[in-house]
Amino acid sequence: MTDLVHGTIPVRAGDPILPRWWRTLDKASLGCVLGLFGIGLLLGLAASPPLAARNGLEPFHYVERQAFFGAIALVVMLAVSMLEPRQVRRLGVLGFAASFVALLLLPFFGTDFGKGAVRWYSLGFASFQPSEFLKPGFVVLSAWLMAAAHEKNGPPGRLWSFVLAVLVVSLLALQPDFGQAALVLFSWGVLYFVAGAPMTLLMILAGCVAFAGTVAYEKSEHFARRIDGFLSPEVDPRTQLGYATNAIREGGFFGVGVGGGEVKWSLPDAHTDFIIAVAAEEYGLILVVCIIGLYATVVIGSLLRLSRERDPFIRLAGTGLACVFGVQAMINMGVAVRLLPAKGMTLPFVSYGGSSLIAGGIAMGMLLAMTRSRPQGQMGDILGARRRLGADA
């Protein structure tokens, strides 16, 4: 029966863990992530000194912190990528539980750092944003529930995962953090679609989301202000979007030169939410295209590897993690070029932020663990083995 499930590819006896991990790893995705982190440090050298000067700190204070947290994130990513799918599932469930509790306690112990949304815990030496760690755990837990629903006498996993999604989205919307809420809802929709949801039901759910957005626009001044700013035909040059738009236009194809950009002196979030504007101004369209190419390589390469995977949980969890990674990058860059309403969302592995980097390392480690090559063989091998088994019987 083992051959029927896992194929007939031989496994090397006594193969050490590290060589086996390296041989089965998606090295292209790993290389792209390392490239994104390197670009993040490069852009941090340009974007962080103005912020450090405003706060009375050493010029490269934030770059050093980014390198520190990034190193932790990379170590965590490599460690998680060595886990088996069952261990990733346990890590995801425990991580979701801890992050969900932290999210519940935010209104009582959290802080907004003057940004109008209570999203962080202040630890003195650093801050902690539970929603960043919640996303990979939610994807893994939802994938497990939906995969279990396909089993004989399995639980109503789709319904349970939907209830979880509603609870999480509601908590995030109350902060308010509509960007992360939309990302969580999108990840659930992707999982539901891959799990075989009918298009009619997905269209009904899309209509419900549109209705919820209308209600949020009428009831939330924060949400309405961002939508109005996005829909306005004129861009106020004194806003963050105005500064970012001007920086991208000034950069052109080749940029104004290293250190020659001006937007970093005007944008308070130049090192986080609008880091792509710094890249476009100083290095031009060439670097932006390279960044987009790195994200696309990770997402498309991962989805291609997952398309050959027959384990429902691995296929669902990996697809969800890959899509969340790509869509978060798309949202961040879309906001900077005014294709999307303003959302406080970092660019994975490029923007400054300890929570974002470490949570991204966990999520990418899970994705690398899911996309590792496994001895499951080709479908023809399995069919042939079944025919031989039937003939022997």
Coordinates of C-alpha atoms in Angstrom, one line a residue:
M1 CA 0.0 0.0 0.0
T2 CA 2.9 2.4 0.6
D3 CA 3.8 2.2 -3.1
L4 CA 0.2 3.0 -4.1
V5 CA 0.3 6.2 -2.1
H6 CA 3.8 7.4 -2.4
G7 CA 5.0 5.9 -5.6
T8 CA 8.1 3.9 -6.4
I9 CA 10.9 6.4 -6.3
P10 CA 13.7 4.9 -4.2
V11 CA 14.8 6.6 -1.0
R12 CA 18.4 6.6 0.0
A13 CA 18.9 4.6 3.2
G14 CA 20.5 6.4 6.0
D15 CA 20.5 9.7 4.1
P16 CA 21.5 12.5 6.5
I17 CA 18.9 15.2 7.2
L18 CA 20.7 18.2 5.8
P19 CA 21.7 16.6 2.4
R20 CA 18.1 15.3 2.0
W21 CA 16.7 18.7 2.9
W22 CA 18.9 20.5 0.4
R23 CA 18.2 18.0 -2.4
T24 CA 14.4 18.4 -2.0
L25 CA 14.3 22.1 -1.4
D26 CA 12.9 24.7 -3.8
K27 CA 16.2 26.5 -4.2
A28 CA 14.9 29.0 -6.7
S29 CA 12.3 30.3 -4.1
L30 CA 15.0 30.3 -1.4
G31 CA 17.3 32.4 -3.6
C32 CA 14.5 34.9 -4.4
V33 CA 13.8 35.4 -0.8
L34 CA 17.4 36.0 0.0
G35 CA 17.5 38.5 -2.9
L36 CA 14.5 40.3 -1.6
F37 CA 16.1 40.6 1.9
G38 CA 19.3 41.9 0.4
I39 CA 17.3 44.5 -1.6
G40 CA 15.5 45.4 1.6
L41 CA 18.8 46.1 3.4
L42 CA 20.0 48.2 0.4
L43 CA 16.8 50.3 0.4
G44 CA 17.0 50.6 4.2
L45 CA 20.4 52.3 3.9
A46 CA 18.6 55.0 1.9
A47 CA 15.3 55.2 3.6
S48 CA 16.2 54.8 7.3
P49 CA 18.7 57.6 8.0
P50 CA 16.1 60.4 7.7
L51 CA 13.8 58.6 10.2
A52 CA 16.7 58.1 12.5
A53 CA 17.7 61.8 12.3
R54 CA 14.1 62.8 13.2
N55 CA 14.1 60.5 16.2
G56 CA 17.6 61.5 17.4
L57 CA 19.2 58.1 16.7
E58 CA 22.3 56.9 15.0
P59 CA 22.0 57.1 11.2
F60 CA 21.9 53.4 10.6
H61 CA 20.0 52.4 13.7
Y62 CA 17.0 51.0 11.8
V63 CA 19.2 49.3 9.2
E64 CA 21.0 47.5 12.0
R65 CA 17.7 46.4 13.6
Q66 CA 16.4 45.2 10.2
A67 CA 19.5 43.2 9.8
F68 CA 19.1 41.7 13.3
F69 CA 15.5 40.8 12.9
G70 CA 16.1 39.6 9.3
A71 CA 18.8 37.3 10.5
I72 CA 16.4 35.8 13.0
A73 CA 13.7 35.5 10.3
L74 CA 16.1 33.7 7.9
V75 CA 17.1 31.2 10.6
V76 CA 13.5 30.6 11.5
M77 CA 12.6 30.1 7.8
L78 CA 15.4 27.5 7.3
A79 CA 14.4 25.7 10.5
V80 CA 10.7 25.5 9.6
S81 CA 11.5 24.5 6.0
M82 CA 13.1 21.3 7.4
L83 CA 9.9 20.2 9.1
E84 CA 7.5 17.5 7.8
P85 CA 4.0 18.5 6.8
R86 CA 2.6 17.0 10.0
Q87 CA 4.9 19.1 12.1
V88 CA 4.1 22.2 10.0
R89 CA 0.4 21.6 10.7
R90 CA 1.0 21.4 14.4
L91 CA 3.1 24.6 14.3
G92 CA 0.4 26.4 12.4
V93 CA -2.4 25.4 14.7
L94 CA -0.4 26.4 17.8
G95 CA 0.7 29.6 16.2
F96 CA -2.9 30.5 15.2
A97 CA -4.1 29.8 18.8
A98 CA -1.5 32.0 20.4
S99 CA -2.0 34.8 17.8
F100 CA -5.8 34.7 18.1
V101 CA -5.6 35.1 21.9
A102 CA -3.1 38.0 21.5
L103 CA -5.6 39.5 19.0
L104 CA -8.4 39.2 21.5
L105 CA -6.3 41.0 24.2
L106 CA -5.2 43.9 21.9
P107 CA -8.0 46.3 23.0
F108 CA -6.9 46.0 26.6
F109 CA -3.1 45.9 26.4
G110 CA -2.3 47.1 22.8
T111 CA -1.2 50.4 21.5
D112 CA -1.7 52.4 18.3
F113 CA 1.7 54.3 18.3
G114 CA -0.3 57.4 17.3
K115 CA -1.6 55.9 14.1
G116 CA -5.2 55.5 15.1
A117 CA -5.4 51.7 15.0
V118 CA -4.6 49.5 17.9
R119 CA -2.5 46.8 16.2
W120 CA 0.6 46.4 18.3
Y121 CA 1.9 45.4 21.7
S122 CA 4.7 47.6 22.9
L123 CA 7.6 45.5 24.4
G124 CA 9.8 48.5 25.1
F125 CA 12.7 47.4 23.0
A126 CA 10.4 46.3 20.1
S127 CA 6.8 46.0 19.1
F128 CA 4.7 42.9 18.3
Q129 CA 1.9 42.8 15.8
P130 CA -0.3 39.6 16.3
S131 CA -2.0 39.8 12.9
E132 CA 1.3 39.2 11.1
F133 CA 1.7 35.9 12.9
L134 CA -2.0 35.0 12.6
K135 CA -2.0 34.8 8.8
P136 CA 0.2 31.7 8.3
G137 CA -1.4 29.9 11.2
F138 CA -4.9 30.7 9.8
V139 CA -3.9 29.4 6.3
V140 CA -2.5 26.1 7.7
L141 CA -5.4 25.5 10.1
S142 CA -8.0 26.3 7.4
A143 CA -6.3 24.0 5.0
W144 CA -6.3 21.2 7.6
L145 CA -10.0 21.6 8.2
M146 CA -10.9 21.7 4.5
A147 CA -8.7 18.7 3.8
A148 CA -10.3 16.8 6.6
A149 CA -13.7 17.5 5.1
H150 CA -12.8 15.3 2.1
E151 CA -12.2 12.3 4.4
K152 CA -14.9 9.7 5.0
N153 CA -17.0 10.8 8.0
G154 CA -14.8 13.9 8.2
P155 CA -15.8 17.0 10.1
P156 CA -17.6 20.0 8.3
G157 CA -14.2 21.6 7.8
R158 CA -15.4 24.2 5.3
L159 CA -18.0 25.5 7.7
W160 CA -15.7 25.6 10.6
S161 CA -13.0 27.4 8.6
F162 CA -15.6 29.9 7.5
V163 CA -16.6 30.6 11.1
L164 CA -12.9 31.1 12.0
A165 CA -12.5 33.5 9.0
V166 CA -15.5 35.6 10.1
L167 CA -14.2 35.8 13.7
V168 CA -10.7 36.8 12.6
V169 CA -11.9 39.4 10.0
S170 CA -14.3 40.9 12.6
L171 CA -11.5 41.3 15.1
L172 CA -9.2 42.9 12.6
A173 CA -11.9 45.2 11.3
L174 CA -12.5 46.5 14.8
Q175 CA -8.8 47.6 15.2
P176 CA -9.4 48.9 12.4
D177 CA -7.1 47.0 10.1
F178 CA -9.1 46.4 6.9
G179 CA -6.0 45.6 4.9
Q180 CA -5.1 42.5 7.0
A181 CA -8.8 41.6 7.2
A182 CA -9.0 41.6 3.4
L183 CA -5.9 39.5 3.1
V184 CA -7.3 36.9 5.6
L185 CA -10.6 36.8 3.7
F186 CA -8.8 36.4 0.4
S187 CA -6.7 33.5 1.7
W188 CA -9.8 31.7 2.9
G189 CA -11.4 32.3 -0.5
V190 CA -8.4 30.8 -2.3
L191 CA -8.4 27.7 -0.1
Y192 CA -12.2 27.3 -0.6
F193 CA -11.8 27.6 -4.3
V194 CA -8.9 25.1 -4.5
A195 CA -10.9 22.8 -2.2
G196 CA -13.6 22.6 -4.9
A197 CA -16.2 25.3 -4.0
P198 CA -18.8 26.0 -6.6
M199 CA -18.5 29.3 -8.5
T200 CA -22.1 30.3 -7.6
L201 CA -21.3 30.1 -3.9
L202 CA -18.1 32.1 -4.4
M203 CA -20.1 34.8 -6.2
I204 CA -22.6 35.0 -3.4
L205 CA -19.7 35.4 -0.9
A206 CA -18.2 38.1 -3.1
G207 CA -21.5 39.9 -3.0
C208 CA -21.5 39.6 0.8
V209 CA -18.0 41.1 0.9
A210 CA -19.1 44.0 -1.2
F211 CA -22.1 44.6 1.0
A212 CA -19.8 44.6 4.1
G213 CA -17.5 47.1 2.4
T214 CA -20.5 49.4 1.8
V215 CA -21.5 49.2 5.5
A216 CA -17.9 49.8 6.6
Y217 CA -17.7 52.9 4.3
E218 CA -20.9 54.3 5.9
K219 CA -19.9 53.5 9.5
S220 CA -16.1 53.9 9.6
E221 CA -14.6 57.4 9.1
H222 CA -11.2 55.8 8.8
F223 CA -12.3 53.5 6.0
A224 CA -14.3 56.2 4.2
R225 CA -11.4 58.6 4.3
R226 CA -9.1 56.1 2.6
I227 CA -11.7 55.2 -0.1
D228 CA -12.5 58.8 -0.8
G229 CA -8.8 59.6 -1.2
F230 CA -8.4 56.7 -3.6
L231 CA -11.4 57.7 -5.7
S232 CA -10.5 61.4 -5.8
P233 CA -9.3 62.5 -9.3
E234 CA -6.8 64.8 -7.7
V235 CA -3.9 63.7 -5.4
D236 CA -2.9 66.0 -2.6
P237 CA 0.9 66.4 -3.1
R238 CA 1.3 66.8 0.7
T239 CA -0.1 63.3 1.5
Q240 CA 1.9 60.1 1.5
L241 CA 0.3 59.0 -1.8
G242 CA 1.2 62.4 -3.3
Y243 CA 4.8 62.1 -2.2
A244 CA 5.0 58.4 -3.4
T245 CA 3.4 59.2 -6.8
N246 CA 5.9 62.1 -7.4
A247 CA 8.9 59.9 -6.4
I248 CA 7.9 57.2 -8.8
R249 CA 7.5 59.7 -11.6
E250 CA 10.8 61.3 -10.9
G251 CA 12.6 58.0 -10.9
G252 CA 11.8 57.1 -14.5
F253 CA 13.6 54.1 -15.9
F254 CA 17.0 54.4 -14.3
G255 CA 16.4 56.5 -11.1
V256 CA 17.9 59.6 -9.9
G257 CA 20.9 57.8 -8.4
V258 CA 21.9 56.2 -5.1
G259 CA 21.2 58.5 -2.2
G260 CA 19.8 61.2 -4.5
G261 CA 16.1 60.6 -3.7
E262 CA 14.0 63.2 -1.8
V263 CA 10.9 61.2 -0.9
K264 CA 12.6 59.5 2.1
W265 CA 12.8 63.0 3.8
S266 CA 9.0 63.6 3.4
L267 CA 7.4 60.2 3.8
P268 CA 7.1 59.1 7.5
D269 CA 6.6 55.5 6.3
A270 CA 9.2 55.5 3.6
H271 CA 11.0 52.6 5.3
T272 CA 7.9 50.4 5.6
D273 CA 4.7 50.8 3.7
F274 CA 6.2 53.0 0.9
I275 CA 9.6 51.4 0.5
I276 CA 8.8 50.7 -3.2
A277 CA 8.6 54.5 -3.8
V278 CA 12.2 54.8 -2.5
A279 CA 13.3 52.0 -4.8
A280 CA 11.5 53.6 -7.8
E281 CA 13.0 57.1 -7.2
E282 CA 16.6 56.1 -6.6
Y283 CA 17.0 53.0 -8.8
G284 CA 14.2 53.5 -11.3
L285 CA 11.8 51.1 -13.0
I286 CA 14.6 48.5 -13.4
L287 CA 14.8 47.7 -9.7
V288 CA 11.1 47.7 -9.4
V289 CA 10.8 45.1 -12.2
C290 CA 13.4 43.0 -10.6
I291 CA 11.5 43.1 -7.3
I292 CA 8.3 42.1 -9.0
G293 CA 10.2 39.3 -10.8
L294 CA 11.5 37.9 -7.6
Y295 CA 8.0 37.8 -6.0
A296 CA 6.5 36.3 -9.2
T297 CA 9.2 33.6 -9.3
V298 CA 8.4 32.5 -5.7
V299 CA 4.6 32.4 -6.3
I300 CA 4.5 30.8 -9.7
G301 CA 7.3 28.3 -9.0
S302 CA 5.6 27.2 -5.8
L303 CA 2.2 26.8 -7.4
L304 CA 3.8 24.7 -10.2
R305 CA 5.4 22.4 -7.7
L306 CA 2.2 22.2 -5.7
S307 CA 0.2 21.3 -8.8
R308 CA 2.0 17.9 -8.8
E309 CA 1.2 17.3 -5.1
R310 CA -1.6 14.8 -4.3
D311 CA -1.9 15.3 -0.6
P312 CA -4.9 17.6 -0.1
F313 CA -3.5 19.3 3.0
I314 CA -0.1 20.1 1.4
R315 CA -1.7 21.3 -1.8
L316 CA -4.2 23.6 0.0
A317 CA -1.8 25.0 2.7
G318 CA 1.0 25.6 0.2
T319 CA -1.3 27.3 -2.3
G320 CA -2.7 29.5 0.4
L321 CA 0.7 30.5 1.7
A322 CA 2.0 31.3 -1.8
C323 CA -1.0 33.4 -2.7
V324 CA -0.9 35.4 0.5
F325 CA 2.8 36.1 0.0
G326 CA 2.2 37.3 -3.6
V327 CA -1.0 39.3 -2.9
Q328 CA 0.5 41.1 0.1
A329 CA 3.4 42.3 -2.2
M330 CA 0.9 43.2 -4.9
I331 CA -1.2 45.3 -2.4
N332 CA 1.8 47.1 -1.0
M333 CA 3.0 48.1 -4.5
G334 CA -0.5 48.7 -5.8
V335 CA -1.1 51.3 -3.0
A336 CA 2.2 53.1 -3.9
V337 CA 1.1 53.6 -7.5
R338 CA -2.5 54.3 -6.5
L339 CA -4.0 51.2 -8.0
L340 CA -5.5 50.3 -4.6
P341 CA -6.7 52.3 -1.6
A342 CA -4.1 53.1 1.1
K343 CA -3.5 50.2 3.5
G344 CA -0.9 49.8 6.2
M345 CA 0.8 46.7 4.8
T346 CA 4.5 45.9 4.5
L347 CA 6.4 44.6 1.5
P348 CA 7.5 41.0 2.5
F349 CA 11.2 40.8 3.3
V350 CA 11.9 44.3 2.0
S351 CA 10.1 46.6 4.4
Y352 CA 11.4 47.4 7.8
G353 CA 9.6 45.7 10.7
G354 CA 10.5 42.9 13.2
S355 CA 7.0 41.3 13.3
S356 CA 6.7 41.4 9.5
L357 CA 10.2 39.9 8.9
I358 CA 9.9 37.1 11.5
A359 CA 6.3 36.2 10.6
G360 CA 7.3 36.3 6.9
G361 CA 10.2 33.9 7.8
I362 CA 7.7 31.5 9.4
A363 CA 5.3 31.7 6.5
M364 CA 8.0 31.2 3.9
G365 CA 9.5 28.3 5.9
M366 CA 6.1 26.6 5.9
L367 CA 5.8 27.2 2.1
L368 CA 9.3 25.8 1.5
A369 CA 8.4 22.8 3.6
M370 CA 5.3 22.2 1.6
T371 CA 7.0 22.5 -1.8
R372 CA 9.9 20.1 -1.0
S373 CA 10.1 17.2 -3.5
R374 CA 8.6 14.0 -2.1
P375 CA 8.9 10.4 -3.3
Q376 CA 5.3 10.2 -4.5
G377 CA 6.0 9.1 -8.1
Q378 CA 4.1 9.7 -11.3
M379 CA 0.4 8.9 -11.7
G380 CA 1.3 6.3 -14.2
D381 CA 3.4 4.5 -11.6
I382 CA 0.5 4.4 -9.2
L383 CA -2.0 3.1 -11.8
G384 CA 0.4 0.5 -12.9
A385 CA 1.0 -0.7 -9.3
R386 CA -2.8 -0.9 -8.8
R387 CA -3.2 -3.0 -11.9
R388 CA -0.4 -5.4 -10.8
L389 CA -1.9 -5.6 -7.3
G390 CA -5.3 -6.5 -8.9
A391 CA -3.7 -9.1 -11.1
D392 CA -1.9 -10.7 -8.2
A393 CA -5.2 -10.9 -6.2

